[in-house]
Amino acid sequence: MKILVCIRQGLDGEINPFDACAYEEALRIKDAEVIIISMGPQSAKDFLLKLTRLGAKKAILLCDKAFAGADTLATAYALSLAVKKINPDLIFCGRQTLVGDTAQTGPMLSVLADTSLITNVMSIDEIGDSITCTTRDLGVQTESLPALITVERINNLRLPSIISKMGEVEVWSAEDIGADIQKCGLQGSPTRVVKTFENESGKRKCKVISADELNGVIADSLKKSKDKIKQTVSNLEKLDKVFIVGEGPREFAQTVSDDITVLPITNAQDLAQKISEQKPNAVLWGSDCLSKKLSAQVSAMLGLGLCADCTLLETDGDELYMYRPALSGSVIAKIISHTKPAMATVRTTQNSADIMVAAGYGAKDSLDLVRSFSEKHSAELVTTRKAVDNDILPYNMQVGLTGKTVSPLVYIAVGVSGAVHHIAGMQKSGTIIAINPDPNAPIFDYADYGIIKPIEEVLK
Ligand SMILES: Cc1cc2nc3c(=O)[nH]c(=O)nc-3n(C[C@H](O)[C@H](O)[C@H](O)COP(=O)(O)OP(=O)(O)OC[C@H]3O[C@@H](n4cnc5c(N)ncnc54)[C@H](O)[C@@H]3O)c2cc1C
């Protein structure tokens, strides 16, 4: 069994956390020959060399000036040519990178390398002629080999043993993989960032309230928030025809077009055919696991640019301008697509409850109190990564950059410090209420209401 693991080096020089999980899963498969691959500069050679000490026989670095500036589609193209040369039975990718945060490269690669696909894998249950995995939101899935899977943050990458040896790193150029330069790097990338702005949008003016006011504020916020989370942009010019896949993106679509057609969520083949035949100006998708998977597959099938997780859309009647948070949410990027129709996934609400209660690490000794408060308000309990890493609550509850994105009407953060990684996943909530005894906790910069007290004094 030959397994190829796709790895990206993060801005911090470390392996992208989701790719680390993919690598660890591959190393756990008995008798597998594991090869790791990365696209990057020459300096990534040392990074890969170190990673071979964990068990990979070989590492491949795709390195060529022609690859520079690649978006997800151009990256998937180069990787797919390498895949054809290596001919693995399985390809493991992380769910997403923290730099790009799109979750697109894996599904795109599966189309271009002609493999089956399972995304958002929480556990690998069986491997034979086929692979069976339990996924985060899409149930248990079985696909025939060759297959590509994208892995959630489900394990910890092992450390090298003192006696482990380094493997070898081969450097492959565009020519080595027979790449068409026009499809590589910046020139092969259909999406382009036209501008970036500092993101101040998540910051709010926090009003300090007393514990006694909490229930009243929750009730008022539920009434007010519905209007507040609607988009406020009104474009004077509109696009002629926009498709939405499922009902989710309707509110976004209405900001840029009056002619909206809903395509039912079927399969990538069927959707690709409808889009190429009917030629809308833009296609908008939701941000749930299935929509992200299908949109990336369709993008690769049709060679169309796809912008991920847009929070705002604008148009001049001709071009679609797509805005999305980048670099852990610290900046907003304005993006256009050179291919038509323009395609984007938009940040739609993924939660079922109107109220969410986030129990952070500071709630570790008062979990029963937080749970009963949450039940009393029919709220959904969610959490932070630190609480997950300390086994206080499970990963499927984690909100943030490496968890899920939510936008309930009311988000109550209890014992949460307010790290940017957490804020990235909840800043579109209607009203945000924070309970924390530390008046300097950053969460108060992102909250509408704050109670500066320990949980035990508030949720009595
Ligand atoms: C690459 C990367 C990705 C990440 N992705 C995510 C992600 O997706 N989601 C995420 O959440 N984090 C993520 N993190 C981690 C993030 O940076 C923070 O470490 C994490 O969010 C902190 O969790 P916390 O607020 O629960 O804990 P802490 O930062 O420890 O904060 C606990 C808070 O509880 C308060 N507190 C203490 N006692 C009480 C009490 N009795 N009552 C009330 N409050 C109390 C404290 O004042 C403190 O502010 C990521 C980090 C990295 C490096």
Coordinates of C-alpha atoms and ligand atoms in Angstrom, one line a residue:
M1 CA 0.0 0.0 0.0
K2 CA 1.5 3.3 -1.1
I3 CA 0.3 6.4 0.7
L4 CA 1.2 10.0 -0.5
V5 CA 0.7 12.7 2.2
C6 CA 0.4 16.3 1.0
I7 CA 2.0 18.7 3.4
R8 CA 2.3 22.5 3.6
Q9 CA 4.8 24.4 5.7
G10 CA 3.0 27.1 7.8
L11 CA 4.1 30.7 8.2
D12 CA 5.6 29.7 11.5
G13 CA 7.8 27.2 9.7
E14 CA 5.9 24.3 11.3
I15 CA 3.9 21.7 9.5
N16 CA 0.2 22.8 9.0
P17 CA -1.7 21.3 11.9
F18 CA -4.3 19.4 9.7
D19 CA -1.5 18.0 7.5
A20 CA 0.3 16.8 10.7
C21 CA -2.9 14.7 11.5
A22 CA -3.0 13.4 7.9
Y23 CA 0.7 12.3 8.2
E24 CA 0.1 10.7 11.6
E25 CA -2.9 8.7 10.2
A26 CA -0.7 7.5 7.3
L27 CA 2.1 6.4 9.6
R28 CA -0.4 4.4 11.7
I29 CA -1.3 2.2 8.7
K30 CA 0.5 -1.1 9.0
D31 CA 3.0 -2.0 6.2
A32 CA 2.3 1.2 4.3
E33 CA 5.0 2.9 2.2
V34 CA 4.5 6.5 3.1
I35 CA 5.8 9.3 0.9
I36 CA 5.4 13.0 1.7
I37 CA 5.1 15.8 -0.8
S38 CA 5.1 19.6 -0.6
M39 CA 5.2 22.5 -3.0
G40 CA 7.4 25.3 -1.8
P41 CA 10.8 27.1 -2.0
Q42 CA 14.2 25.3 -1.8
S43 CA 14.3 26.2 1.9
A44 CA 11.4 23.7 2.5
K45 CA 13.9 20.9 1.8
D46 CA 15.2 20.9 5.4
F47 CA 11.6 21.0 6.7
L48 CA 10.8 17.9 4.7
L49 CA 14.0 16.2 5.6
K50 CA 13.2 16.6 9.3
L51 CA 9.7 15.2 8.8
T52 CA 11.1 12.0 7.1
R53 CA 12.6 11.1 10.5
L54 CA 9.0 10.3 11.6
G55 CA 8.7 7.4 9.2
A56 CA 8.2 8.5 5.6
K57 CA 10.5 6.7 3.2
K58 CA 10.9 9.6 0.9
A59 CA 9.9 13.2 0.5
I60 CA 9.3 15.1 -2.7
L61 CA 9.6 18.9 -3.0
L62 CA 7.9 20.5 -5.9
C63 CA 10.0 23.5 -6.5
D64 CA 10.1 25.8 -9.5
K65 CA 9.8 29.5 -10.1
A66 CA 6.8 28.6 -12.3
F67 CA 4.9 27.4 -9.2
A68 CA 5.1 30.6 -7.3
G69 CA 1.9 32.5 -6.4
A70 CA -0.3 29.5 -7.1
D71 CA -3.9 29.6 -5.9
T72 CA -5.6 26.3 -4.9
L73 CA -6.4 25.3 -8.4
A74 CA -2.9 25.8 -9.7
T75 CA -1.5 24.0 -6.7
A76 CA -3.8 21.1 -7.2
Y77 CA -2.8 21.0 -10.9
A78 CA 0.9 20.7 -10.0
L79 CA 0.3 18.1 -7.3
S80 CA -1.9 16.0 -9.6
L81 CA 0.9 15.6 -12.1
A82 CA 3.2 14.4 -9.3
V83 CA 0.5 12.0 -8.2
K84 CA 0.3 10.5 -11.7
K85 CA 4.1 10.0 -11.5
I86 CA 4.0 8.4 -8.0
N87 CA 0.8 6.4 -8.5
P88 CA -0.2 6.0 -4.9
D89 CA -3.2 3.9 -3.6
L90 CA -4.2 6.6 -1.2
I91 CA -3.6 10.3 -0.9
F92 CA -3.9 11.9 2.6
C93 CA -4.4 15.7 2.9
G94 CA -5.2 17.9 5.9
R95 CA -8.7 19.4 5.8
Q96 CA -7.3 22.8 5.1
T97 CA -4.2 25.0 5.6
L98 CA -4.2 27.7 8.1
V99 CA -2.6 30.1 5.6
G100 CA -5.2 29.7 2.9
D101 CA -8.0 28.3 5.1
T102 CA -10.0 27.2 2.1
A103 CA -10.4 23.4 2.3
Q104 CA -10.2 23.3 -1.6
T105 CA -6.9 21.8 -2.6
G106 CA -7.8 18.2 -1.5
P107 CA -11.1 18.0 -3.4
M108 CA -9.6 19.7 -6.4
L109 CA -6.7 17.3 -6.4
S110 CA -9.0 14.3 -6.3
V111 CA -10.7 15.5 -9.5
L112 CA -7.5 16.3 -11.4
A113 CA -5.7 13.1 -10.2
D114 CA -8.9 11.0 -10.9
T115 CA -9.3 9.5 -7.5
S116 CA -12.4 9.0 -5.3
L117 CA -12.8 11.4 -2.4
I118 CA -13.8 11.4 1.3
T119 CA -13.5 14.8 3.1
N120 CA -13.6 15.8 6.8
V121 CA -12.4 12.4 8.0
M122 CA -12.7 11.9 11.8
S123 CA -11.5 8.2 11.7
I124 CA -10.3 5.7 9.2
D125 CA -12.3 2.5 9.9
E126 CA -11.2 0.1 7.3
I127 CA -8.8 -0.2 4.4
G128 CA -8.8 -3.0 1.8
D129 CA -9.8 -2.6 -1.9
S130 CA -11.7 0.3 -0.6
I131 CA -11.5 2.8 2.3
T132 CA -14.2 3.4 4.9
C133 CA -14.1 6.5 7.1
T134 CA -16.3 8.3 9.6
T135 CA -16.6 11.9 8.6
R136 CA -17.5 15.0 10.6
D137 CA -20.8 15.9 9.0
L138 CA -21.2 13.5 6.1
G139 CA -21.7 10.2 7.9
V140 CA -19.7 6.9 7.3
Q141 CA -18.4 6.7 3.7
T142 CA -16.8 4.0 1.7
E143 CA -14.9 4.7 -1.6
S144 CA -12.8 2.5 -3.9
L145 CA -9.1 3.0 -4.2
P146 CA -7.3 5.0 -5.4
A147 CA -8.8 7.5 -3.0
L148 CA -8.0 10.9 -1.5
I149 CA -9.1 11.7 2.0
T150 CA -8.9 15.0 3.9
V151 CA -8.3 14.7 7.6
E152 CA -9.6 16.7 10.5
R153 CA -7.6 17.6 13.6
I154 CA -8.0 14.1 15.1
N155 CA -4.6 13.1 16.5
N156 CA -1.2 14.4 17.5
L157 CA 1.8 13.9 15.2
R158 CA 4.4 11.6 16.8
L159 CA 7.9 12.9 17.8
P160 CA 11.0 11.4 16.2
S161 CA 12.8 8.8 18.2
I162 CA 16.5 9.4 18.9
I163 CA 17.5 6.5 16.7
S164 CA 15.3 7.4 13.7
K165 CA 17.1 8.1 10.5
M166 CA 16.4 10.8 7.9
G167 CA 15.0 9.7 4.5
E168 CA 15.8 11.4 1.2
V169 CA 14.2 14.5 -0.4
E170 CA 13.9 14.6 -4.2
V171 CA 13.3 18.0 -5.7
W172 CA 11.0 18.0 -8.8
S173 CA 10.8 20.9 -11.2
A174 CA 7.9 21.8 -13.5
E175 CA 9.7 20.0 -16.3
D176 CA 10.2 16.9 -14.2
I177 CA 6.4 16.5 -13.8
G178 CA 5.6 17.6 -17.4
A179 CA 3.7 20.7 -16.3
D180 CA 2.1 23.1 -18.7
I181 CA 3.6 26.4 -17.4
Q182 CA 0.4 28.3 -18.3
K183 CA -1.5 26.3 -15.7
C184 CA 1.1 26.8 -12.9
G185 CA 1.7 29.5 -10.3
L186 CA 0.3 33.0 -10.6
Q187 CA -0.4 32.8 -14.4
G188 CA -2.4 29.6 -13.9
S189 CA -4.4 30.9 -11.0
P190 CA -7.9 32.0 -11.8
T191 CA -8.4 33.9 -8.5
R192 CA -6.4 37.0 -7.7
V193 CA -6.2 39.2 -4.6
V194 CA -6.7 42.8 -5.7
K195 CA -6.4 44.5 -2.3
T196 CA -6.1 43.7 1.4
F197 CA -7.4 45.7 4.3
E198 CA -6.7 45.5 8.1
N199 CA -9.7 43.7 9.6
E200 CA -11.3 45.8 12.3
S201 CA -14.7 44.4 11.6
G202 CA -14.9 41.9 14.4
K203 CA -14.3 44.6 17.1
R204 CA -17.3 45.8 19.0
K205 CA -18.1 48.3 21.7
C206 CA -18.6 46.4 24.9
K207 CA -21.1 47.5 27.5
V208 CA -20.4 46.2 31.0
I209 CA -23.6 44.7 32.6
S210 CA -24.3 43.1 35.9
A211 CA -25.1 39.4 36.4
D212 CA -28.7 40.2 37.1
E213 CA -29.1 41.8 33.7
L214 CA -28.0 38.7 31.8
N215 CA -31.3 37.1 31.1
G216 CA -32.9 40.3 30.0
V217 CA -30.0 41.1 27.6
I218 CA -30.3 37.6 26.1
A219 CA -34.1 38.0 25.5
D220 CA -33.6 41.5 23.9
S221 CA -30.7 40.4 21.8
L222 CA -32.6 37.5 20.4
K223 CA -35.2 40.0 19.1
K224 CA -32.7 42.5 17.8
S225 CA -30.0 40.2 16.3
K226 CA -32.0 38.9 13.4
D227 CA -31.8 42.2 11.6
K228 CA -28.2 43.0 12.6
I229 CA -26.6 39.9 11.0
K230 CA -28.2 40.7 7.6
Q231 CA -25.8 42.3 5.1
T232 CA -25.8 46.0 4.9
V233 CA -24.3 46.5 1.5
S234 CA -26.5 47.6 -1.3
N235 CA -25.0 47.5 -4.8
L236 CA -26.4 50.0 -7.3
E237 CA -25.5 47.8 -10.3
K238 CA -26.4 44.1 -10.2
L239 CA -25.3 40.9 -12.0
D240 CA -27.8 39.6 -14.6
K241 CA -28.0 36.0 -13.4
V242 CA -26.7 34.3 -10.3
F243 CA -27.0 30.6 -9.3
I244 CA -27.1 29.5 -5.7
V245 CA -26.5 25.8 -4.7
G246 CA -29.1 25.1 -2.0
E247 CA -31.0 27.9 -0.3
G248 CA -28.2 28.8 2.1
P249 CA -26.5 31.6 0.0
R250 CA -29.7 33.4 -0.9
E251 CA -29.2 36.5 1.3
F252 CA -25.7 36.9 -0.1
A253 CA -27.0 36.5 -3.7
Q254 CA -29.7 39.1 -3.2
T255 CA -27.0 41.7 -2.6
V256 CA -25.6 41.3 -6.1
S257 CA -28.5 40.1 -8.3
D258 CA -32.2 40.2 -8.7
D259 CA -32.3 37.0 -10.8
I260 CA -31.5 34.1 -8.6
T261 CA -31.8 30.4 -9.6
V262 CA -31.5 27.7 -6.9
L263 CA -29.7 24.5 -8.0
P264 CA -30.5 21.5 -5.7
I265 CA -27.5 20.0 -4.0
T266 CA -26.9 16.8 -6.0
N267 CA -23.5 15.7 -7.1
A268 CA -20.5 17.5 -8.6
Q269 CA -20.9 16.0 -12.1
D270 CA -24.5 17.1 -12.4
L271 CA -23.9 20.6 -11.0
A272 CA -20.9 21.1 -13.3
Q273 CA -23.0 20.3 -16.3
K274 CA -25.8 22.7 -15.3
I275 CA -23.3 25.5 -14.7
S276 CA -21.4 25.1 -17.9
E277 CA -24.6 24.8 -20.0
Q278 CA -26.6 27.7 -18.4
K279 CA -23.7 30.1 -17.9
P280 CA -24.7 32.3 -15.0
N281 CA -22.6 35.4 -14.0
A282 CA -21.8 33.8 -10.7
V283 CA -22.4 30.7 -8.6
L284 CA -22.6 30.9 -4.8
W285 CA -22.3 28.0 -2.5
G286 CA -22.8 27.5 1.3
S287 CA -19.9 26.8 3.7
D288 CA -21.1 23.5 5.1
C289 CA -18.8 20.5 4.5
L290 CA -20.8 19.2 1.5
S291 CA -21.0 22.5 -0.2
K292 CA -17.2 23.1 0.3
K293 CA -16.5 19.7 -1.2
L294 CA -18.8 20.0 -4.2
S295 CA -17.7 23.5 -5.0
A296 CA -14.1 22.6 -5.1
Q297 CA -14.8 19.5 -7.3
V298 CA -16.8 21.6 -9.7
S299 CA -14.1 24.3 -9.8
A300 CA -11.5 21.6 -10.8
M301 CA -13.9 20.0 -13.3
L302 CA -14.6 23.3 -15.1
G303 CA -11.3 25.1 -14.5
L304 CA -13.1 27.9 -12.6
G305 CA -11.7 30.1 -9.8
L306 CA -13.3 29.6 -6.4
C307 CA -13.1 32.1 -3.6
A308 CA -13.6 30.5 -0.1
D309 CA -15.6 31.8 2.9
C310 CA -16.7 35.2 1.6
T311 CA -18.2 37.5 4.1
L312 CA -19.2 40.2 1.7
L313 CA -19.9 40.5 -2.0
E314 CA -19.9 43.6 -4.3
T315 CA -20.5 44.1 -7.9
D316 CA -20.3 46.9 -10.6
G317 CA -22.8 44.9 -12.7
D318 CA -20.0 43.1 -14.5
E319 CA -17.3 41.9 -12.1
L320 CA -18.0 40.1 -8.8
Y321 CA -15.8 41.3 -5.9
M322 CA -15.4 38.8 -3.2
Y323 CA -14.2 39.7 0.3
R324 CA -12.9 37.2 2.8
P325 CA -10.9 37.1 6.0
A326 CA -7.3 35.9 5.5
L327 CA -4.3 35.3 7.8
S328 CA -6.3 34.1 10.8
G329 CA -8.8 36.8 10.2
S330 CA -6.4 39.7 10.8
V331 CA -6.9 41.0 7.2
I332 CA -9.7 41.1 4.7
A333 CA -8.8 40.3 1.1
K334 CA -10.7 41.6 -1.9
I335 CA -10.6 38.9 -4.6
I336 CA -11.7 38.6 -8.3
S337 CA -11.9 35.6 -10.5
H338 CA -10.5 35.7 -14.1
T339 CA -12.7 32.8 -15.1
K340 CA -16.5 33.1 -15.6
P341 CA -18.8 32.4 -13.9
A342 CA -17.2 33.7 -10.7
M343 CA -17.6 31.1 -7.9
A344 CA -17.5 31.6 -4.2
T345 CA -18.5 29.8 -1.0
V346 CA -20.1 32.3 1.4
R347 CA -20.1 32.1 5.2
T348 CA -23.6 30.9 5.9
T349 CA -24.8 29.9 9.4
Q350 CA -24.0 26.3 10.3
N351 CA -25.6 26.2 13.6
S352 CA -29.0 24.9 14.5
A353 CA -29.6 26.8 17.7
D354 CA -30.4 30.6 18.0
I355 CA -28.2 30.7 21.2
M356 CA -24.7 29.2 21.6
V357 CA -22.8 29.0 24.9
A358 CA -19.1 28.6 24.5
A359 CA -17.4 27.0 27.5
G360 CA -13.7 27.9 27.4
Y361 CA -10.8 26.6 29.4
G362 CA -11.8 29.0 32.2
A363 CA -15.1 27.0 32.6
K364 CA -13.3 23.7 33.3
D365 CA -14.3 23.6 36.9
S366 CA -17.8 24.8 36.4
L367 CA -18.9 22.7 33.4
D368 CA -22.1 21.4 35.1
L369 CA -23.1 25.0 35.8
V370 CA -22.5 26.0 32.2
R371 CA -24.3 22.9 30.9
S372 CA -27.5 23.6 32.9
F373 CA -27.4 27.3 31.9
S374 CA -27.1 26.2 28.3
E375 CA -30.0 23.7 28.6
K376 CA -32.2 26.3 30.3
H377 CA -31.8 28.6 27.3
S378 CA -32.1 25.7 24.7
A379 CA -28.6 26.7 23.6
E380 CA -26.0 24.6 21.8
L381 CA -22.8 24.1 23.8
V382 CA -19.6 24.8 22.0
T383 CA -16.0 25.3 23.0
T384 CA -12.4 26.5 22.4
R385 CA -9.4 24.5 21.2
K386 CA -7.7 24.8 24.6
A387 CA -10.7 23.0 26.2
V388 CA -10.6 20.4 23.5
D389 CA -6.8 19.9 23.8
N390 CA -7.3 19.4 27.6
D391 CA -10.0 16.7 27.0
I392 CA -12.7 18.9 28.6
L393 CA -15.0 18.8 25.6
P394 CA -14.9 17.0 22.2
Y395 CA -13.4 18.4 19.0
N396 CA -16.8 18.4 17.1
M397 CA -17.8 21.3 19.5
Q398 CA -14.7 23.4 18.7
V399 CA -15.3 26.8 17.2
G400 CA -12.6 28.7 15.4
L401 CA -10.0 28.6 12.7
T402 CA -9.3 24.9 13.2
G403 CA -12.9 24.1 14.2
K404 CA -16.2 25.2 12.9
T405 CA -17.6 28.7 11.9
V406 CA -20.8 29.6 13.6
S407 CA -23.1 32.7 13.6
P408 CA -25.9 32.3 16.1
L409 CA -28.2 35.2 17.1
V410 CA -26.6 35.2 20.5
Y411 CA -23.1 33.8 21.4
I412 CA -22.3 33.7 25.1
A413 CA -18.5 33.1 25.7
V414 CA -17.9 31.8 29.2
G415 CA -14.3 31.4 30.4
V416 CA -13.0 32.2 26.9
S417 CA -10.0 34.6 26.6
G418 CA -10.8 35.7 23.0
A419 CA -7.7 34.5 21.0
V420 CA -7.9 35.5 17.3
H421 CA -8.1 31.9 16.3
H422 CA -11.3 31.5 18.3
I423 CA -12.8 34.9 17.2
A424 CA -12.3 33.9 13.5
G425 CA -15.1 31.2 14.0
M426 CA -17.7 33.3 15.9
Q427 CA -17.3 37.0 15.0
K428 CA -20.4 37.0 12.7
S429 CA -22.7 36.1 15.6
G430 CA -25.6 38.6 16.2
T431 CA -24.9 39.6 19.8
I432 CA -21.8 38.5 21.7
I433 CA -21.8 38.3 25.5
A434 CA -18.6 37.5 27.4
I435 CA -18.3 36.4 31.0
N436 CA -14.8 36.5 32.3
P437 CA -13.2 37.9 35.6
D438 CA -10.2 39.4 33.7
P439 CA -11.2 42.9 32.5
N440 CA -8.2 42.8 30.1
A441 CA -9.3 39.6 28.4
P442 CA -9.4 40.3 24.6
I443 CA -12.8 38.7 24.3
F444 CA -14.3 42.0 25.6
D445 CA -13.0 43.8 22.5
Y446 CA -15.2 41.5 20.4
A447 CA -18.3 41.5 22.7
D448 CA -21.4 43.7 22.8
Y449 CA -21.9 42.9 26.5
G450 CA -19.5 41.9 29.2
I451 CA -19.9 40.6 32.8
I452 CA -16.5 41.0 34.6
K453 CA -17.0 38.2 37.1
P454 CA -16.2 34.5 37.5
I455 CA -18.8 32.1 36.1
E456 CA -19.7 30.8 39.6
E457 CA -20.9 34.3 40.6
V458 CA -23.0 34.8 37.4
L459 CA -24.6 31.5 36.5
K460 CA -25.7 30.7 40.1
Ligands
LIG1 C1 -2.7 27.4 14.6 C2 -3.7 27.6 15.7 C3 -5.0 27.3 15.5 C4 -6.0 27.5 16.5 N1 -7.3 27.3 16.3 C5 -8.2 27.5 17.3 C6 -9.6 27.3 17.1 O1 -10.1 26.9 16.1 N2 -10.4 27.6 18.2 C7 -10.0 28.1 19.4 O2 -10.8 28.3 20.3 N3 -8.6 28.2 19.6 C8 -7.8 27.9 18.6 N4 -6.4 28.1 18.8 C9 -6.0 28.3 20.2 C10 -6.1 29.8 20.7 O3 -5.0 30.5 20.2 C11 -6.3 29.9 22.2 O4 -5.2 29.2 22.8 C12 -7.6 29.3 22.7 O5 -8.7 29.8 22.0 C13 -7.7 29.7 24.2 O6 -8.8 29.0 24.7 P1 -9.6 29.5 26.0 O7 -10.0 30.9 25.7 O8 -10.6 28.5 26.3 O9 -8.5 29.4 27.1 P2 -7.6 30.5 27.8 O10 -6.9 31.4 26.8 O11 -6.8 29.8 28.8 O12 -8.6 31.5 28.5 C14 -9.4 31.1 29.6 C15 -10.1 32.3 30.1 O13 -10.9 31.9 31.1 C16 -11.0 33.0 32.1 N5 -11.4 32.4 33.4 C17 -10.6 31.8 34.3 N6 -11.4 31.4 35.4 C18 -12.6 31.8 35.1 C19 -13.9 31.7 35.8 N7 -14.0 31.1 37.0 N8 -15.0 32.2 35.2 C20 -14.9 32.8 34.0 N9 -13.8 33.0 33.3 C21 -12.6 32.4 33.8 C22 -9.6 33.5 32.1 O14 -9.6 34.9 32.6 C23 -9.2 33.4 30.6 O15 -9.4 34.7 30.0 C24 -5.5 27.9 17.8 C25 -4.1 28.2 18.0 C26 -3.3 28.0 17.0 C27 -1.8 28.3 17.3

